[in-house]
CSV table of C-alpha atoms in Angstrom, one decimal:
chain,number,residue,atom,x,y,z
A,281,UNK,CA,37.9,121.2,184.4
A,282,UNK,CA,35.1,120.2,183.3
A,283,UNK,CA,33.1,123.5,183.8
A,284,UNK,CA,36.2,124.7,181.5
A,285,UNK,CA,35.4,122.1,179.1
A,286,UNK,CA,32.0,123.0,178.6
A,287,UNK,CA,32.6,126.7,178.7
A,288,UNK,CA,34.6,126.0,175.2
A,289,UNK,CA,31.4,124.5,174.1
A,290,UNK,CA,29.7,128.0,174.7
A,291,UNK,CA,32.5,129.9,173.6
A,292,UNK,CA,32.8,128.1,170.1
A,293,UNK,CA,29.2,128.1,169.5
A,294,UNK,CA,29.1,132.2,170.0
A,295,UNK,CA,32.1,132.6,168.1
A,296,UNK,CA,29.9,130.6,165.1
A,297,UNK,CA,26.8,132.4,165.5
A,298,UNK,CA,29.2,135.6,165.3
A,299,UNK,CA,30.6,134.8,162.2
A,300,UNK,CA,27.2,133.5,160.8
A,301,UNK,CA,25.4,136.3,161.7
A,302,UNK,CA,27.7,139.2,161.5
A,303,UNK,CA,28.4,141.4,164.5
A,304,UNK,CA,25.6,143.8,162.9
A,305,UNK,CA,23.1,141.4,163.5
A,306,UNK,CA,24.3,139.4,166.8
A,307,UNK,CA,24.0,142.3,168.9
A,308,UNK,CA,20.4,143.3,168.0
A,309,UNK,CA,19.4,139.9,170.2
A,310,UNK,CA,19.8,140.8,173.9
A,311,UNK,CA,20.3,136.8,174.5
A,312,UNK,CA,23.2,137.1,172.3
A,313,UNK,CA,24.6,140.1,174.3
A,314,UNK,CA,23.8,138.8,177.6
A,315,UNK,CA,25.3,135.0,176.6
A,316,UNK,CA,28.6,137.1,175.8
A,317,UNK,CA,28.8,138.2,178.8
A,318,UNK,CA,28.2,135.2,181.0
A,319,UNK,CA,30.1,133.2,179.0
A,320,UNK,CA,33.1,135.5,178.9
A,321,UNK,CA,32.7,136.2,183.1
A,322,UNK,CA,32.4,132.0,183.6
A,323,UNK,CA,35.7,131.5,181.4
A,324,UNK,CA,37.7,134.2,183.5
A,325,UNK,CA,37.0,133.0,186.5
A,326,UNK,CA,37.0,129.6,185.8
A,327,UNK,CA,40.6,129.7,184.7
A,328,UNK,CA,41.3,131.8,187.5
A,329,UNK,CA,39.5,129.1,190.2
A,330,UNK,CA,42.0,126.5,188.5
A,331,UNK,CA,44.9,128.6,189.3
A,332,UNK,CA,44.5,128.1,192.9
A,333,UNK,CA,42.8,131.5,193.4
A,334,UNK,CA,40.4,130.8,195.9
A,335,UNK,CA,38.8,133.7,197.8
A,336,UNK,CA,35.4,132.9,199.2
A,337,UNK,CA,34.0,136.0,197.2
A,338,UNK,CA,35.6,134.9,194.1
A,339,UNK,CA,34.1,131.6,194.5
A,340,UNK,CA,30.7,132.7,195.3
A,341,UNK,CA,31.1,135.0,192.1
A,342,UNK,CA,32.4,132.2,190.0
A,343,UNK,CA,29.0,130.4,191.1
A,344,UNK,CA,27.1,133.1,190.3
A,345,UNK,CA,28.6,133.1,186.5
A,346,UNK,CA,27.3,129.8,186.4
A,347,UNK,CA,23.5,130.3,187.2
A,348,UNK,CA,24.0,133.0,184.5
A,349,UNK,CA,24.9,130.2,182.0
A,350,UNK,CA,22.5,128.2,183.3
A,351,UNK,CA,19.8,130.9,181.9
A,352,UNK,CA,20.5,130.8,178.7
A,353,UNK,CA,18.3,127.8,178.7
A,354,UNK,CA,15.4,130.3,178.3
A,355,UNK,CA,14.9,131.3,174.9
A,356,UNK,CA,15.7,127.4,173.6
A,357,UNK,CA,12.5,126.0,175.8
A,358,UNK,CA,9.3,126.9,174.7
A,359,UNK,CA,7.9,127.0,177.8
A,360,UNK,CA,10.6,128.5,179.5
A,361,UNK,CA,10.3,131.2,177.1
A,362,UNK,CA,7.0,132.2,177.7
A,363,UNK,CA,7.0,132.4,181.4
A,364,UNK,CA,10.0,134.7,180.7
A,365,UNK,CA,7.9,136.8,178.3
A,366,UNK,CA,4.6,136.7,180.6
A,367,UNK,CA,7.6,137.7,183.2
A,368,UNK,CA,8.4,140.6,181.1
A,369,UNK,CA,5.1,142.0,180.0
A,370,UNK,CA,3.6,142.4,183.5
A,371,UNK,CA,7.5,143.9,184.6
A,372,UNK,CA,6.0,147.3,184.8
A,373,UNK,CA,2.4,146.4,186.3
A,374,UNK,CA,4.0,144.4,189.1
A,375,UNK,CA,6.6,147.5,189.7
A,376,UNK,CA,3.6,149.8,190.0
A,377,UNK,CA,1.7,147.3,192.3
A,378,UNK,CA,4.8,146.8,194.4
A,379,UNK,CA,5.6,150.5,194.8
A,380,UNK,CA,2.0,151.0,196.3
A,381,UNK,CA,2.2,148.1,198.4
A,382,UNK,CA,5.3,148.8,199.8
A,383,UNK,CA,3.7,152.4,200.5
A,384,UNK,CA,0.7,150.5,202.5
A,385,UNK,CA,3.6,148.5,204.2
A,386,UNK,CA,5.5,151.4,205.9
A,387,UNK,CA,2.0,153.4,206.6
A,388,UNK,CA,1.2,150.3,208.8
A,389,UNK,CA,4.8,149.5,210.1
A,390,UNK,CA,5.1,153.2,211.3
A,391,UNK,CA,1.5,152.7,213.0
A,392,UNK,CA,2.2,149.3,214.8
A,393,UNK,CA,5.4,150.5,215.8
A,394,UNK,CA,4.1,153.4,217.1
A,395,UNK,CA,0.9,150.9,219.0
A,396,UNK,CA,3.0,148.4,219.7
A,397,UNK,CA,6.6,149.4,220.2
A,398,UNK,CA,6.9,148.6,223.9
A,399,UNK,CA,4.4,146.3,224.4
A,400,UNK,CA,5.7,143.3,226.2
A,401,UNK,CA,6.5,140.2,224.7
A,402,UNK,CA,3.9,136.8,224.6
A,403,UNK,CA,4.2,133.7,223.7
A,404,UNK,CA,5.0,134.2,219.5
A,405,UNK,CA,7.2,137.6,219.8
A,406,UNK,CA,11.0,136.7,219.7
A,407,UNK,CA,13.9,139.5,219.1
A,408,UNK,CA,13.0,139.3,215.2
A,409,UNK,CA,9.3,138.8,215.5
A,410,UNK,CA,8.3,142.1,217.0
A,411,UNK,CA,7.2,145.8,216.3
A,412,UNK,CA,10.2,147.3,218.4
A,413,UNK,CA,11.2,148.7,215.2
A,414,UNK,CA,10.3,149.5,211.6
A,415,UNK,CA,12.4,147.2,209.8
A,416,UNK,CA,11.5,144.6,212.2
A,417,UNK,CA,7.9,145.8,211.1
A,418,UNK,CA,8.0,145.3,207.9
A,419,UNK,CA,9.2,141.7,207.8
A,420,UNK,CA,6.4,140.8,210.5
A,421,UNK,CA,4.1,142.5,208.3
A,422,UNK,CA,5.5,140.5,205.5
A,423,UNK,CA,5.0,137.5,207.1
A,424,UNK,CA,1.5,137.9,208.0
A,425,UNK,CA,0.8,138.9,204.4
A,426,UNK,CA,1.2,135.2,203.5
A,427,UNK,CA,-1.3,134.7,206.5
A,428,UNK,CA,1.3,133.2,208.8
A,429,UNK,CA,-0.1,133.3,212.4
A,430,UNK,CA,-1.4,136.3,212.3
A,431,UNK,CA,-4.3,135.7,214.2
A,432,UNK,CA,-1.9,134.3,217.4
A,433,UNK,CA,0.2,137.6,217.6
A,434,UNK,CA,-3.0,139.7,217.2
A,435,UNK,CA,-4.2,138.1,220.1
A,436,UNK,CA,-0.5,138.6,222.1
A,437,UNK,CA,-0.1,142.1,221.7
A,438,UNK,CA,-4.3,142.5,222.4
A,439,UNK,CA,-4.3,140.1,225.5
A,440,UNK,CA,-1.0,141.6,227.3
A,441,UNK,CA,-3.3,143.6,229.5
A,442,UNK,CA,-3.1,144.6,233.6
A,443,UNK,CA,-2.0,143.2,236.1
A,444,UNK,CA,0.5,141.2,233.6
A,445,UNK,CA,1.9,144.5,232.0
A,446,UNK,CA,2.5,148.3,233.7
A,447,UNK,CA,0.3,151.1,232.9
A,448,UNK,CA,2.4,154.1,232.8
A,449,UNK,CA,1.2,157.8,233.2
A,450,UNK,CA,3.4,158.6,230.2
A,451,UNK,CA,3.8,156.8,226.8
A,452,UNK,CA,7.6,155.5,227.7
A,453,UNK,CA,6.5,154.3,231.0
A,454,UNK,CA,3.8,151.2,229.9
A,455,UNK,CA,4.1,147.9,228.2
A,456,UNK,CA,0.5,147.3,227.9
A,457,UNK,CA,-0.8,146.1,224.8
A,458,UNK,CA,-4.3,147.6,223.2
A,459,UNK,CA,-7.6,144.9,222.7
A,460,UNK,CA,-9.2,147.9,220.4
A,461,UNK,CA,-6.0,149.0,218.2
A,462,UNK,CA,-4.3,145.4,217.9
A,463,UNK,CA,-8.0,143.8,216.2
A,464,UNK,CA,-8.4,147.0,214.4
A,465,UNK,CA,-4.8,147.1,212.6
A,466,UNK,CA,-4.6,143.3,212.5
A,467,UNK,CA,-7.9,142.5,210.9
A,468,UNK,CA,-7.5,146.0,208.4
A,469,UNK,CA,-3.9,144.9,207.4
A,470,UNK,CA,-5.3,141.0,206.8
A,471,UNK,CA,-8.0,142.0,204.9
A,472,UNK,CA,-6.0,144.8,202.6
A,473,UNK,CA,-2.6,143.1,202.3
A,474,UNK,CA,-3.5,139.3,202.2
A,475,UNK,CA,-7.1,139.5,200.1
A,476,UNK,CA,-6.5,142.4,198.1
A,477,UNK,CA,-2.9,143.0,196.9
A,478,UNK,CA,-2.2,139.4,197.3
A,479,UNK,CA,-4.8,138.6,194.6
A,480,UNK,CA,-4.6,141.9,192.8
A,481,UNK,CA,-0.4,140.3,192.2
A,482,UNK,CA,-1.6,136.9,191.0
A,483,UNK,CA,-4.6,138.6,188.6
A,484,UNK,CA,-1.8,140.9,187.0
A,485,UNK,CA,0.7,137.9,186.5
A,486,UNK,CA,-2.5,136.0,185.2
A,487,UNK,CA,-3.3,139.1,183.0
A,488,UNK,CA,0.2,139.2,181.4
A,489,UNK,CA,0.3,135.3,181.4
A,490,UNK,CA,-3.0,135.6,178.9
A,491,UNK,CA,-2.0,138.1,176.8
A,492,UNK,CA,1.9,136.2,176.2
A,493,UNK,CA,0.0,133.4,175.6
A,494,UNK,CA,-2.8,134.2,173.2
A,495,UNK,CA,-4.7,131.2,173.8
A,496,UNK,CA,-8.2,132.6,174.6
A,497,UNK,CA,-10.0,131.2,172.0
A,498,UNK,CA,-8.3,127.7,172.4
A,499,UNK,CA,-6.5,128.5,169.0
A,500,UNK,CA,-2.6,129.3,168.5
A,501,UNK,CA,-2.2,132.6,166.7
A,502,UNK,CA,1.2,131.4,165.5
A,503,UNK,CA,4.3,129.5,167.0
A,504,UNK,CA,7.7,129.2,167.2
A,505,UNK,CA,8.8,127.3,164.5
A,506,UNK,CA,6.9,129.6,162.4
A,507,UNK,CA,8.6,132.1,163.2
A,508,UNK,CA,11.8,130.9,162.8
A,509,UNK,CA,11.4,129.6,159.6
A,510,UNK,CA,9.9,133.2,158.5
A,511,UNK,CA,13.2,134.7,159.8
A,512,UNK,CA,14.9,132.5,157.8
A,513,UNK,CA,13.6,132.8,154.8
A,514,UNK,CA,13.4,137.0,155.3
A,515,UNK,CA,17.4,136.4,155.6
A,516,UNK,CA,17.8,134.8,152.3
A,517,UNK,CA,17.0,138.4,150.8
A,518,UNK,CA,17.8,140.8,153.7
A,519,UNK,CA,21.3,139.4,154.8
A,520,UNK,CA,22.6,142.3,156.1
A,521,UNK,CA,19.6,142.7,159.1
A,522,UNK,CA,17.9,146.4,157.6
A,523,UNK,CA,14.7,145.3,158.1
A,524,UNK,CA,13.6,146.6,154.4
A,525,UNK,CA,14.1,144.4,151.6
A,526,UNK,CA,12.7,145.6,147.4
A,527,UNK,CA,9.6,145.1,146.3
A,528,UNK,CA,10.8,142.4,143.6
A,529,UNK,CA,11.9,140.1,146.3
A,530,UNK,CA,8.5,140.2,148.0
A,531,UNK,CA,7.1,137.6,145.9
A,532,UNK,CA,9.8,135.4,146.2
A,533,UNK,CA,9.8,135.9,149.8
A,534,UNK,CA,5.9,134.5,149.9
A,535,UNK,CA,7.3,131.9,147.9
């Protein structure tokens, strides 16, 4: 009831900005769009929770309309709002950078699988900690990314050597590990993944974070409120939202 209750709140205050702003002009702010939304999904299946309909899905969904709500804190915080925007503005870099990474990721999960794949278990390999399959590679890999023991299952998979493993005539037939190939990969993929594309991720966030920000020079180019009080004075004489007003309002707008 009292998700409901607040839920009204929302609801009221969108049908007021709606009414103040005209449909024309609401719909050009994605917030306003996306607060719409939420607040329309966390009304439905609020009222439907209270009717006793109580399906562990609908529930989770029902929580998930919530966190939705919860986000339109965003654009009301200043700060809030510019780690979104710094969020935004490195969107693409960090999709680029992820793509390549995860290219790097399954070039060395297909190789350690293909080193590694029988070798017998030591002390730190578990049925989810292993190279027994590429999945199961690729989370390992992850894991030593963040440099999480990687240096202890290196040294497994190189010291799980004769007479404490077979050494088959045939690839299928040993579970032997390799000294050579386990410092080799280990030591390349620490050095690539963890130094590299680690720190080539923070620089671009750091990058975007910067140019958001525009605080180089230890000197606001403009804030907030600034804006805001230009958009409102740009409404006075442009209340429809064209974007254009006449040339005999521009002084008055200055004004």
């Amino acid at each position: 009831y009292i998700f409901l209750a607040f839920t009204l709140f929302y609801i009221a205050n969108i049908a007021i900005r709606m009414v103040g702003l005209t449909w024309t002009r609401f719909r050009k702010s994605s917030w306003d769009i996306y607060s719409m939304f939420a607040v329309s999904g966390t009304f439905v299946t609020t009222v439907l929770l209270l009717s006793d309909f109580r399906q562990r899905d609908y529930i989770q969904l029902h929580k998930l309309f919530l966190v939705s709500i919860a986000l339109l804190l965003i654009p009301r915080n200043n700060q809030l709002d510019q780690l979104f925007k710094t969020a935004a503005a490195s969107l693409t870099s960090i999709a680029n950078l992820l793509a390549t990474w995860f290219v790097l990721f399954l070039v060395f999960a297909i190789a350690m699988t293909q080193a590694f794949g029988l070798t017998k278990f030591n002390h730190n390999e578990t049925d989810n900690l292993n190279f027994r399959t590429v999945p199961k590679a690729l989370i390992l890999l992850f894991r030593m990314s963040v440099g999480e023991g990687w240096n202890q299952i290196m040294e497994d998979f190189a010291t799980v050597t004769p007479p404490y493993c077979v050494v088959g005539q045939h690839y299928f037939d040993g579970d032997c590990g390799s000294p050579e190939w386990a410092r080799a990969l280990f030591i390349l993929w620490n050095i690539l993944s963890m130094y590299i594309f680690v720190n080539l991720f923070i620089s671009l966030i750091y990058e975007s974070f910067s140019y958001v920000y525009q605080r180089s020079s230890g000197l606001s180019v403009i804030s907030r409120e600034e804006v805001r009080r230009f958009k409102q004075a740009w409404a006075e004489f442009d209340p429809s939202g064209s974007g254009f007003i006449s040339k005999e309002a521009f002084p008055r707008l200055l004004g």
